[in-house]
Structures are given as C-alpha cells and as structure tokens.
Short mmCIF file of C-alpha atoms and ligand atoms in Angstrom, two decimals:
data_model
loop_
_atom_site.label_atom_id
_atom_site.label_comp_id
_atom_site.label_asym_id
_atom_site.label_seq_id
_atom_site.Cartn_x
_atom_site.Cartn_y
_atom_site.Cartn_z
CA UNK A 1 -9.26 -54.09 19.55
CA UNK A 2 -5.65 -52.79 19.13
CA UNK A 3 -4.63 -50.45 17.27
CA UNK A 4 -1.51 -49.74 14.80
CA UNK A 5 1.50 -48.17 16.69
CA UNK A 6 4.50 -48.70 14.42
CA UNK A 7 4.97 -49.63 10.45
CA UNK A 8 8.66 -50.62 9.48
CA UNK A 9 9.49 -49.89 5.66
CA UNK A 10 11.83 -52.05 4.03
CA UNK A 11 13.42 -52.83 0.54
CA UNK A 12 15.22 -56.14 0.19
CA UNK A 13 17.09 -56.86 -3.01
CA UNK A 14 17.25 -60.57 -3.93
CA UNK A 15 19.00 -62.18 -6.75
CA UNK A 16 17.68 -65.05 -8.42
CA UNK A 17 19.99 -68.24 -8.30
CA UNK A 18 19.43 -69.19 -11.85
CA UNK A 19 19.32 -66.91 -15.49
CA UNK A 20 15.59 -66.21 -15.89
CA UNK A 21 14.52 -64.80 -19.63
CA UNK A 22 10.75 -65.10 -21.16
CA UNK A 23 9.58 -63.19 -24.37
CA UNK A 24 10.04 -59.58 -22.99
CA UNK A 25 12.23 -59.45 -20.36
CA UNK A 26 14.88 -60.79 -18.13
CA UNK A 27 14.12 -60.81 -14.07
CA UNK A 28 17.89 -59.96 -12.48
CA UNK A 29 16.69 -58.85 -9.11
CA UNK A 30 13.42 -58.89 -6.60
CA UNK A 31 13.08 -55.60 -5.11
CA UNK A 32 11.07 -56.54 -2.28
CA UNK A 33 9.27 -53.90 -0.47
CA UNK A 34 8.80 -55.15 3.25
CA UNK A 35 6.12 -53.78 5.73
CA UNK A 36 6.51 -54.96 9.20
CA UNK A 37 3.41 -53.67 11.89
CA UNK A 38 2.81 -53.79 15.23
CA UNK A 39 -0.09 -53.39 17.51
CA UNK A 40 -0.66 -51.81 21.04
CA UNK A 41 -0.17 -55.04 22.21
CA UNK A 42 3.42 -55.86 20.71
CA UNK A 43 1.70 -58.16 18.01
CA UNK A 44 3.38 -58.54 14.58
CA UNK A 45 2.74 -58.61 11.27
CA UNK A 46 4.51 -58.94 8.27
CA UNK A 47 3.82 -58.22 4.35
CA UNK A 48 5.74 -57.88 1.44
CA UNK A 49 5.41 -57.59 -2.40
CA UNK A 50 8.39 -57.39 -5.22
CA UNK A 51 9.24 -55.92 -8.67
CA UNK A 52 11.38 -57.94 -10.90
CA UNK A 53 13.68 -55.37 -11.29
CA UNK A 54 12.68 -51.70 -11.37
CA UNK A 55 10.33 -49.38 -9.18
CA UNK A 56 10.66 -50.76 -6.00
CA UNK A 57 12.00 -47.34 -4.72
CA UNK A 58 8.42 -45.59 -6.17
CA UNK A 59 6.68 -48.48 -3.94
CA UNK A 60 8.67 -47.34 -0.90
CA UNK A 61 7.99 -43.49 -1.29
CA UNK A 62 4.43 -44.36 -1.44
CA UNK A 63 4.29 -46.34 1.59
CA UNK A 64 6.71 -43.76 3.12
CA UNK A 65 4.61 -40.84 2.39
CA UNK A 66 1.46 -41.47 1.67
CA UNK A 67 0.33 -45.06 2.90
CA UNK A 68 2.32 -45.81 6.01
CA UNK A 69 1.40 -42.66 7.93
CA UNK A 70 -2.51 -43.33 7.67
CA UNK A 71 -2.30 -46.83 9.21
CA UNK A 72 -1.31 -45.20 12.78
CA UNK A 73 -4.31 -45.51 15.19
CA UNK A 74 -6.44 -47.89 13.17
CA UNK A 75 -7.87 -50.65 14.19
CA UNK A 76 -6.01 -53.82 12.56
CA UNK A 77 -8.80 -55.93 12.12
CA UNK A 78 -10.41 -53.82 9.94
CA UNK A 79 -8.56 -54.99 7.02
CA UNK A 80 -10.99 -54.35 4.53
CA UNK A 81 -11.91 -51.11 5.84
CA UNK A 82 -8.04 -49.95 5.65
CA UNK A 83 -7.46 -51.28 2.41
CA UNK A 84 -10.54 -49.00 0.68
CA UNK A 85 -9.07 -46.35 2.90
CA UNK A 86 -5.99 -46.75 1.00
CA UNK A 87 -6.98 -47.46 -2.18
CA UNK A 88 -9.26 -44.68 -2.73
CA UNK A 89 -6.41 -41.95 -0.95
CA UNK A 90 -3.99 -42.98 -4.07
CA UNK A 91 -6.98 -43.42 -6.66
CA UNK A 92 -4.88 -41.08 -8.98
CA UNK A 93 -1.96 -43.45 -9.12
CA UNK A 94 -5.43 -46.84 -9.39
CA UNK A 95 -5.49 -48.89 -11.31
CA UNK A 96 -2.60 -50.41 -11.34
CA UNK A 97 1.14 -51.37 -10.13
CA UNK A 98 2.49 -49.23 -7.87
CA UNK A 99 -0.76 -48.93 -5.54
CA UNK A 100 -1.04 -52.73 -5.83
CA UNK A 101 2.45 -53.37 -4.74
CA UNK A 102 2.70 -50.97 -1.68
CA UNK A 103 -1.37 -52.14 -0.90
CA UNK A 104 -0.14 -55.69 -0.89
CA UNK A 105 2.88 -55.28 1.75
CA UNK A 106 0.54 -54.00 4.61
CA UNK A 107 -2.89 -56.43 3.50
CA UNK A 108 -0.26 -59.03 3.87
CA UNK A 109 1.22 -57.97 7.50
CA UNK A 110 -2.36 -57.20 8.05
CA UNK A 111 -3.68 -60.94 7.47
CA UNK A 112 -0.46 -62.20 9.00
CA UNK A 113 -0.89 -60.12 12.38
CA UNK A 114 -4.92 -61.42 12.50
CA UNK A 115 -3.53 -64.77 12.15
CA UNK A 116 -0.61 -64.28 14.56
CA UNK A 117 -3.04 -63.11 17.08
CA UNK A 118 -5.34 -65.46 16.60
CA UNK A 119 -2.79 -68.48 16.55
CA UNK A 120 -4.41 -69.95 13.11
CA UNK A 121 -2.21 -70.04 9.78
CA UNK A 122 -3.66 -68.53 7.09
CA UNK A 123 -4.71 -70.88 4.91
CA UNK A 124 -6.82 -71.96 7.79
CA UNK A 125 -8.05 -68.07 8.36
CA UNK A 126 -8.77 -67.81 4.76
CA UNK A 127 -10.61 -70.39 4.09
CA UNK A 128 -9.52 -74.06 5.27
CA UNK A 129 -10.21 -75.62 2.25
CA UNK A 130 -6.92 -78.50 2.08
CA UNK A 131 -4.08 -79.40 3.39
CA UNK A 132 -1.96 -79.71 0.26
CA UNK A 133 -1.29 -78.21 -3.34
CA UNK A 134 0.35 -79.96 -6.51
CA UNK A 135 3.15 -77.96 -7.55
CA UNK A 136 4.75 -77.42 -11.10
CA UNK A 137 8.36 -76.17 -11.46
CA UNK A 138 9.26 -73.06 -14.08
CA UNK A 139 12.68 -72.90 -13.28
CA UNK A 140 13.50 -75.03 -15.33
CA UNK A 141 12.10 -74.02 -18.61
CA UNK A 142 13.27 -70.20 -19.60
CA UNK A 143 13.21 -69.08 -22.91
CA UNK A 144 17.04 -68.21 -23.16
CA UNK A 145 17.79 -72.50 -22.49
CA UNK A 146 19.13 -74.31 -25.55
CA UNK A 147 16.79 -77.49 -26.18
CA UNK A 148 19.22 -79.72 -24.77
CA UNK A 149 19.78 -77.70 -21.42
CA UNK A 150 15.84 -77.63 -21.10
CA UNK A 151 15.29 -81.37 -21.87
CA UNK A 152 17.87 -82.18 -19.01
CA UNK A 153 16.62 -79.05 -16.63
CA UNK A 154 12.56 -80.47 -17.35
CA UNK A 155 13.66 -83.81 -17.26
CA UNK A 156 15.52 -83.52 -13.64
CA UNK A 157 12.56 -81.31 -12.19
CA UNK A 158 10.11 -84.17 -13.48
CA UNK A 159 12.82 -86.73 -11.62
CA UNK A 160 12.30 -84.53 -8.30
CA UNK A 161 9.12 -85.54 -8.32
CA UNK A 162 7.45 -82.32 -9.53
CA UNK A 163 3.85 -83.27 -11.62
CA UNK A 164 4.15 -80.29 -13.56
CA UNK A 165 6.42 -77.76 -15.66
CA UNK A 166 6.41 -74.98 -17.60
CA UNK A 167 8.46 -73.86 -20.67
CA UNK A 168 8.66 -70.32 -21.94
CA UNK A 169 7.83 -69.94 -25.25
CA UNK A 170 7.62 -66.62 -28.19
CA UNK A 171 11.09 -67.53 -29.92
CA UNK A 172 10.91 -65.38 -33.19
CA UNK A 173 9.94 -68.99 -35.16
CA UNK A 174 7.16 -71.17 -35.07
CA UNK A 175 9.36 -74.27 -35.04
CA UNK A 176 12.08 -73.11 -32.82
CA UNK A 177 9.05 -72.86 -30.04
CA UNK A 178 7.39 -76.33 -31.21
CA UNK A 179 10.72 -78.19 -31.56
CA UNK A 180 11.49 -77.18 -28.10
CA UNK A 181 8.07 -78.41 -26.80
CA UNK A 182 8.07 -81.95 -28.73
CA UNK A 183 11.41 -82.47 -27.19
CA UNK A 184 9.83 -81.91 -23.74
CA UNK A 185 7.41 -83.63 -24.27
CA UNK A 186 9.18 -86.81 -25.53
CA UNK A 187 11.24 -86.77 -22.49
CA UNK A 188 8.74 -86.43 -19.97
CA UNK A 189 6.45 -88.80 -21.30
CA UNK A 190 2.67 -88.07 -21.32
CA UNK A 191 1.93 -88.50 -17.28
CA UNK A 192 3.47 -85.00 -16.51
CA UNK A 193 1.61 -81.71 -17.33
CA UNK A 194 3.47 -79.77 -19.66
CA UNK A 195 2.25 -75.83 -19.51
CA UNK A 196 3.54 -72.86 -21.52
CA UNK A 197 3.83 -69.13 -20.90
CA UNK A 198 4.60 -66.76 -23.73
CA UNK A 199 4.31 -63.62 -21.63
CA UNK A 200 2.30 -61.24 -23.81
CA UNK A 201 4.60 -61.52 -26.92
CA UNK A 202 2.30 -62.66 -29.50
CA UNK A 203 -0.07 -60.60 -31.65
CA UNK A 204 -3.44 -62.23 -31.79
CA UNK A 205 -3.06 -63.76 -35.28
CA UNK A 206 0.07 -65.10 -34.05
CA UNK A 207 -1.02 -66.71 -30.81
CA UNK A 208 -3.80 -68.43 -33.02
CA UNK A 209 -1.57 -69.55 -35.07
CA UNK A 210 1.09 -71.42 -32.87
CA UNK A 211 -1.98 -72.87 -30.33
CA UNK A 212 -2.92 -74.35 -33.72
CA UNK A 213 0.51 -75.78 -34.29
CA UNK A 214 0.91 -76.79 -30.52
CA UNK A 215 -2.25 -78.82 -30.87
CA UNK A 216 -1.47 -80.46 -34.58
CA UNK A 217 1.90 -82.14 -32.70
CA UNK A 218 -0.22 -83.50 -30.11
CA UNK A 219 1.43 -81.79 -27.21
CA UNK A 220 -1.33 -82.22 -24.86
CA UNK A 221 -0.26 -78.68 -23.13
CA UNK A 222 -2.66 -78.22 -19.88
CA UNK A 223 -2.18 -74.40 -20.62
CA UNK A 224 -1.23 -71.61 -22.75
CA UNK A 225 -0.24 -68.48 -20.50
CA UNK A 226 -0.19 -64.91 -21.36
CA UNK A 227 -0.23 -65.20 -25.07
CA UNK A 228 -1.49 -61.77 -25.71
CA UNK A 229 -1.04 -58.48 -24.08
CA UNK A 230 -3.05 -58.55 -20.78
CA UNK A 231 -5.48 -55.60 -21.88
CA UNK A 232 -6.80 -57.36 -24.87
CA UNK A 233 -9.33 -58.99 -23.71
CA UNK A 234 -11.31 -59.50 -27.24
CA UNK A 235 -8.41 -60.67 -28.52
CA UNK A 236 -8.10 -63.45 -25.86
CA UNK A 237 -11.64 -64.47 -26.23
CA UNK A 238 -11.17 -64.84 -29.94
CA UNK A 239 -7.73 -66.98 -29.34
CA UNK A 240 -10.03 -69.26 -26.61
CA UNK A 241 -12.71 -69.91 -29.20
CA UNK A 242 -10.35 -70.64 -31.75
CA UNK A 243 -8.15 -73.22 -29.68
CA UNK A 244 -8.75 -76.21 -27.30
CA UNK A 245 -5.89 -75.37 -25.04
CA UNK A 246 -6.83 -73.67 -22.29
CA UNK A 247 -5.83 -69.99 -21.75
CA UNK A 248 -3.88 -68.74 -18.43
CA UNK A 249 -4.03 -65.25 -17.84
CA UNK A 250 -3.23 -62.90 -14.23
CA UNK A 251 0.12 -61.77 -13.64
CA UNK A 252 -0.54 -58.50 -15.30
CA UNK A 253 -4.13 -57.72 -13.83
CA UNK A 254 -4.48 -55.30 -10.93
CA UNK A 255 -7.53 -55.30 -9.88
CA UNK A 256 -10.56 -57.88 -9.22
CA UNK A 257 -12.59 -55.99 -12.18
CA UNK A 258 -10.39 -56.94 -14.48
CA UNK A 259 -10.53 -60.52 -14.04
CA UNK A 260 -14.26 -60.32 -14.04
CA UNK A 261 -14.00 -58.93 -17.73
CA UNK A 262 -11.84 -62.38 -18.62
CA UNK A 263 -14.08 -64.58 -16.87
CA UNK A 264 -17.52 -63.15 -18.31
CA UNK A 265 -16.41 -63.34 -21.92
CA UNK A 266 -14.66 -66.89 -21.78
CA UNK A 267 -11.31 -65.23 -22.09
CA UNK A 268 -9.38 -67.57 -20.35
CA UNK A 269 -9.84 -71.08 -18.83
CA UNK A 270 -7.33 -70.49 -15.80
CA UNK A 271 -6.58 -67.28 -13.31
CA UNK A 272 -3.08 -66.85 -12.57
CA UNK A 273 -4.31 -63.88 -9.90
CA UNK A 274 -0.76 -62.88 -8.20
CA UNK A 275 -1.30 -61.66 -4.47
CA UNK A 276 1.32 -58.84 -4.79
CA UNK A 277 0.05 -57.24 -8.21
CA UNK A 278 -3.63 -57.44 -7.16
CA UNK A 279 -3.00 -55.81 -3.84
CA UNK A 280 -2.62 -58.16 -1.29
CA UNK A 281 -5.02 -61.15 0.06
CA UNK A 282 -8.17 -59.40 0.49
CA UNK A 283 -8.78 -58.86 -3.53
CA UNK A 284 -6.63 -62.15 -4.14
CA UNK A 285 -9.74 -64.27 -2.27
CA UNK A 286 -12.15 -62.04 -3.76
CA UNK A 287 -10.70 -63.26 -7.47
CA UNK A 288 -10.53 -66.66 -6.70
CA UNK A 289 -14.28 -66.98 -5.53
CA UNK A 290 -15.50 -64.89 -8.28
CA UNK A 291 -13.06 -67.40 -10.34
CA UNK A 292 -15.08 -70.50 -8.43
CA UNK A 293 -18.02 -68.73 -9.19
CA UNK A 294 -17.27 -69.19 -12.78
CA UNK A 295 -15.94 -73.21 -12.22
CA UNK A 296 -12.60 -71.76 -13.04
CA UNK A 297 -9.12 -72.80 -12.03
CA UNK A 298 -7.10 -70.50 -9.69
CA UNK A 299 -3.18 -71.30 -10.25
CA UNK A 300 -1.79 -68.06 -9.03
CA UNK A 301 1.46 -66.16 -10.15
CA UNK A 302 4.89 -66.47 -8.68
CA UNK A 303 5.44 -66.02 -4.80
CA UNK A 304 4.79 -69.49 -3.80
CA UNK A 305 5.59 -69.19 0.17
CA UNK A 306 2.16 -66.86 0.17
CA UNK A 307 0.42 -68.45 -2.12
CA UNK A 308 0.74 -71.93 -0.86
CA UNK A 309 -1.76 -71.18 2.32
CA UNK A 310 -3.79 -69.30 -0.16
CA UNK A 311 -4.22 -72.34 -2.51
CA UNK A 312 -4.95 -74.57 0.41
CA UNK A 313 -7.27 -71.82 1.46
CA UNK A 314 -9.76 -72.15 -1.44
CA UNK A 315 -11.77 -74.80 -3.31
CA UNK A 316 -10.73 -73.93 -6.60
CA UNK A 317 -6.98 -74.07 -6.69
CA UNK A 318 -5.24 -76.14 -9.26
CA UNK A 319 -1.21 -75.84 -8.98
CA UNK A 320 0.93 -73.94 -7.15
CA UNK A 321 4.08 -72.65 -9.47
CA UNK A 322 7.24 -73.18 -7.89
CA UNK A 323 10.04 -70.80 -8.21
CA UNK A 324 12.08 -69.94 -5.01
CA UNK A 325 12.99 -66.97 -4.58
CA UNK A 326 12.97 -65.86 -0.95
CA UNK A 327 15.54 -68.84 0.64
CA UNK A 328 18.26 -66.12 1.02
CA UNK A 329 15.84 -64.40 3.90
CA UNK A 330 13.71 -67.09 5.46
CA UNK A 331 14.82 -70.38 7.35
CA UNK A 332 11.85 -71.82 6.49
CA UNK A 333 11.35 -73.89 2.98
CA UNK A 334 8.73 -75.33 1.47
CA UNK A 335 8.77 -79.17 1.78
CA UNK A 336 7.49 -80.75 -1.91
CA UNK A 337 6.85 -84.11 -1.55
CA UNK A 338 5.28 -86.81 -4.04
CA UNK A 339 5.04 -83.19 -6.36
CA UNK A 340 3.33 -81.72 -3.49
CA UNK A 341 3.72 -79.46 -0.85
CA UNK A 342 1.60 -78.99 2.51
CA UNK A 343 0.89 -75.59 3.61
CA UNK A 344 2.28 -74.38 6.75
CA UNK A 345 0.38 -75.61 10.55
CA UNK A 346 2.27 -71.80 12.06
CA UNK A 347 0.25 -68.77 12.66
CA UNK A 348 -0.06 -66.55 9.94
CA UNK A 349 1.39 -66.96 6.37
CA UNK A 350 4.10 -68.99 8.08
CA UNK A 351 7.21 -67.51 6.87
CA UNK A 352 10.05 -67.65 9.25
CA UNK A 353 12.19 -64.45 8.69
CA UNK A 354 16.00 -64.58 9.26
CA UNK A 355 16.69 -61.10 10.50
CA UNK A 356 20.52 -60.84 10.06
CA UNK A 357 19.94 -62.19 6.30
CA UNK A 358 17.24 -59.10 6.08
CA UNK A 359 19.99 -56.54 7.48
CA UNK A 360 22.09 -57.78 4.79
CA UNK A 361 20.33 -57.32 1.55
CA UNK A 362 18.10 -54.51 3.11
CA UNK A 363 18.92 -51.46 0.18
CA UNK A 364 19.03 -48.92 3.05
CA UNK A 365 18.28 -48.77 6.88
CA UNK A 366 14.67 -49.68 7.62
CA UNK A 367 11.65 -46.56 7.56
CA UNK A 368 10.21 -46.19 10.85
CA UNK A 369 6.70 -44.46 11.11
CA UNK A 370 5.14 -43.97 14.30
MG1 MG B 1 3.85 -66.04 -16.71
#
C-alpha cells in the first residue's frame, strides 16, 4: 500500500458572518489548522480542525514538530494504527484539546485520502447508513439578540424551511431566559423543535432550577445543552433525574472515555460528540456506536460539512446543527432542502477546496514536511 510522502501544514483564519455570543464567550474567528497529505502515488487527502479563537498556533507547532514528521513512510491505511501512534507520542499533552485538534486534521485527510482512493464518499466508507439528515439552524438564536431580533432571526430560519433551532440561553435572570423562549416558541408554533444550549454557565442548583421553569411554561424544548460544566458528570446525572428535558452534552469532551462516563450514569439523553475536539473520525464513530449501543441520539457539534457524511454514516443520528462557517474557502455548499440536507455522492468528505480563497486567509505560507 502507499505510503506518506508529504504533509502540508496550514492555518486559515475565518471570520464568522454574523455576531456569535453564548454564556461564556464570544467566537470572532476560526483558526483552522489544515493538514493536506499525499501518498507515493500522488493521492490526496485533506483534514482540518478549528479553535474559536485562540491556540490555533499551539495546534500548528504540534503538528509541525512533533506529529507531522512521524507520518512520513507510513502506510495510510493504517489509520487506526497512526492515530494510537500519535496519541500515545503526545500522551503528556492527553487528554484533551490541543492533541485532539492537531489528531483530528490528519484522521480527517487520512479518511478523506482512503475515500479518495477508493472513489466512495465517506459517509458511504463509514458506514452507509442514509442518504439524508434533518438539520436545525443556531445562527439564529445567540445569546447577545434582543427578543425581538431573535423572534424575527428564529422565525425567518423556521420560514427557510429549517425543522429545528436553537436559542442560547444563561442570561443572569430566570425570566429574561424564559421570556425569550415563550416568545420563540409562540412564533414558531409547536411543529418546530425548539432546543437550547446554555454552554456550561449554570451551577447545578441553577440548571435544576430553570429546566423546572422551562418545563412549567410548557416549552416543549427537545433539548437542554451544556447546562453544567462538562466535567461534572454527577452533577448532570442529578439535573437528568430531576428534569424531563433531555440533556445534550459533547462539545467539551475529548476523548471516547469520557462519553462512556455520561452514557453509563444516564447523564445525558443526547451526544453532541464534535469530530475536531474528539480527534478526528476514528474516535467520532467509535462514540456514536457506543452512543447506539446505549439507544442514544448522536447530534454532533458544529462543523456541519464533516459531519453531514458522518450523520448519514450512522444509525443513530438525530440532527445535524447548521452553522456555516467554511463558505469563504470551499465552492461547495450544503444544499438544505424540505429542512434537510443530503450528504455528498464525491469521494471522500466531499469538500471542494478553493485554493486561491485558502492562499488568502492562510495566517502564513503553508509547512511543508517531507
Ligand atoms: Mg453548544
């Protein structure tokens, strides 16, 4: 089989098109830490992962110095094999971000030269389990949105057809958060999902008490995301015994073990697992069937354009969250139609780069390691 010969290291900066704000932070840029390899044979594959603001340079001087160099001569078909190689030569920075990140820009140019080669897209390679995903829109619902702005932006997302969206909550009030949700809710009507995402900001008494409010103004919510600080697990099993709505939890795990921990106490009703903060496909599949496993929802985390073929790769998925973010890069789009959208027939993950568009956000001249 061929082997490895080059690994391109790049950062693209990408600025969101709309003001994003949740509980704790505001997302102003996607450093996006690209990985482009190439085999013996001149095949291609390409990866990336993203911050929402800060480290992406720590991600490159990983790959750079410690990642990139010991993908040279291997085999690229042993995916799994590479990414344990990898893993355990950075153990000391395991678990968590900064491995995941850089791990999930070559498993992704890894799965999308297999599929390249192989002339299958990857939600084919990965599983072939649909054709289609619904998808619910969270641009329209941040936290910073006066109640009228987010009626209209909710209402006009629910007009383009999308089944689902999601509005940030954790304002420093009770009723702020549930007067903003009724409001929603009225204008929607009760045939689109409504889901909310407080992003870690509550304490658990706290997150008890607004799901109990939430549930008293008959808000029919179809989740309740991040209410707690992802390492509390206890605390999210008590919130999921006290409450009917179901509990979303993922963007901030980083490794398949931790999910187990969520899904063998009850913690949570829904995995959000994100491809990029997990470490790239290979743990993301291993989540969702340990999440199937468990009869639980997978509704993964931000970068839709990978993880549409990945939710149309297993059983389990529920909704794919749409919030573009890559359209200043890519000629491709993702088509949404009837609220859903139809995973891409091309080889690989299916992204179509546009390379001039790269040169210009690219932070600095691409890394070359051969
Ligand atoms: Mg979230």
């Amino acid at each position: 089989m061929p082997r490895i010969v080059r690994v391109e290291i790049g950062l693209i900066d990408l600025r969101p098109r709309v003001a994003r704000s949740d509980a704790i932070q505001a997302f102003t840029v996607q450093e996006t830490p690209f990985v482009r390899l190439c085999d013996a044979e001149g095949a291609e594959g390409t990866g990336y992962s993203y911050t929402i603001g800060t480290g992406g340079s720590s991600v490159i001087a990983l790959l750079r110095d410690h990642l990139a160099p010991r993908l040279i001569g291997r085999e690229a078909e042993a995916i799994e094999a590479i990414w344990q190689d990898l893993f355990w030569h950075t153990h000391a920075l395991s678990v968590g971000p900064l491995t995941a990140l850089a791990l999930a820009a070559i498993d992704v140019a890894l799965w999308d030269l297999r599929g390249r080669r192989l002339g299958l897209s990857l939600a084919r390679l990965a599983g072939g389990a649909k054709d289609s995903i619904r998808v619910y829109d969270t641009e329209s619902g941040w936290l910073h949105l006066e109640t009228g702005a987010l009626v209209d932006a909710c209402s006009a997302a629910a007009a383009r057809g999308f089944r689902g969206v999601k509005v940030k909550v954790g304002k420093p009030g009770l009723r702020e958060d549930l007067a903003r949700l009724e409001a929603v809710r009225r204008a929607l009507g009760p045939d689109v999902e409504l889901m909310t995402d407080a992003n870690q900001g509550f304490n658990v008494a706290e997150a008890i008490r607004r799901a109990g409010a939430f549930e008293a103004a008959g808000l029919d919510l179809a989740w309740y995301e991040e209410p707690l600080p992802a390492e509390d697990v206890e605390g999210h099993a008590r919130l999921a015994a006290a409450t009917t709505i179901p509990i979303a939890v993922g963007e901030s795990l980083y490794h398949p073990a931790q999910f187990r921990d969520y899904l063998a106490r009850g913690a949570c009703r829904i995995v959000q697992v994100d491809v990029a903060r997990i470490g790239g496909i290979t743990p993301w599949l291993k989540v969702a069937h340990m999440a199937e496993a468990f009869n639980v929802a997978v509704c993964p985390h931000y970068l839709m354009e990978l993880h549409l073929p990945l939710c149309c790769a297993v059983p389990n998925s529920a909704w794919l969250e749409h919030i573009p973010q890559l359209d200043d890069v890519t000629e491709s789009r993702i088509e949404i139609s009837h609220g859903t959208a139809s995973a891409p027939d091309r080889p690989g993950h299916g992204i179509i780069w546009d390379q001039r568009a790269i040169e210009r956000h690219q932070r600095f001249s691409p890394i070359v390691v051969t």
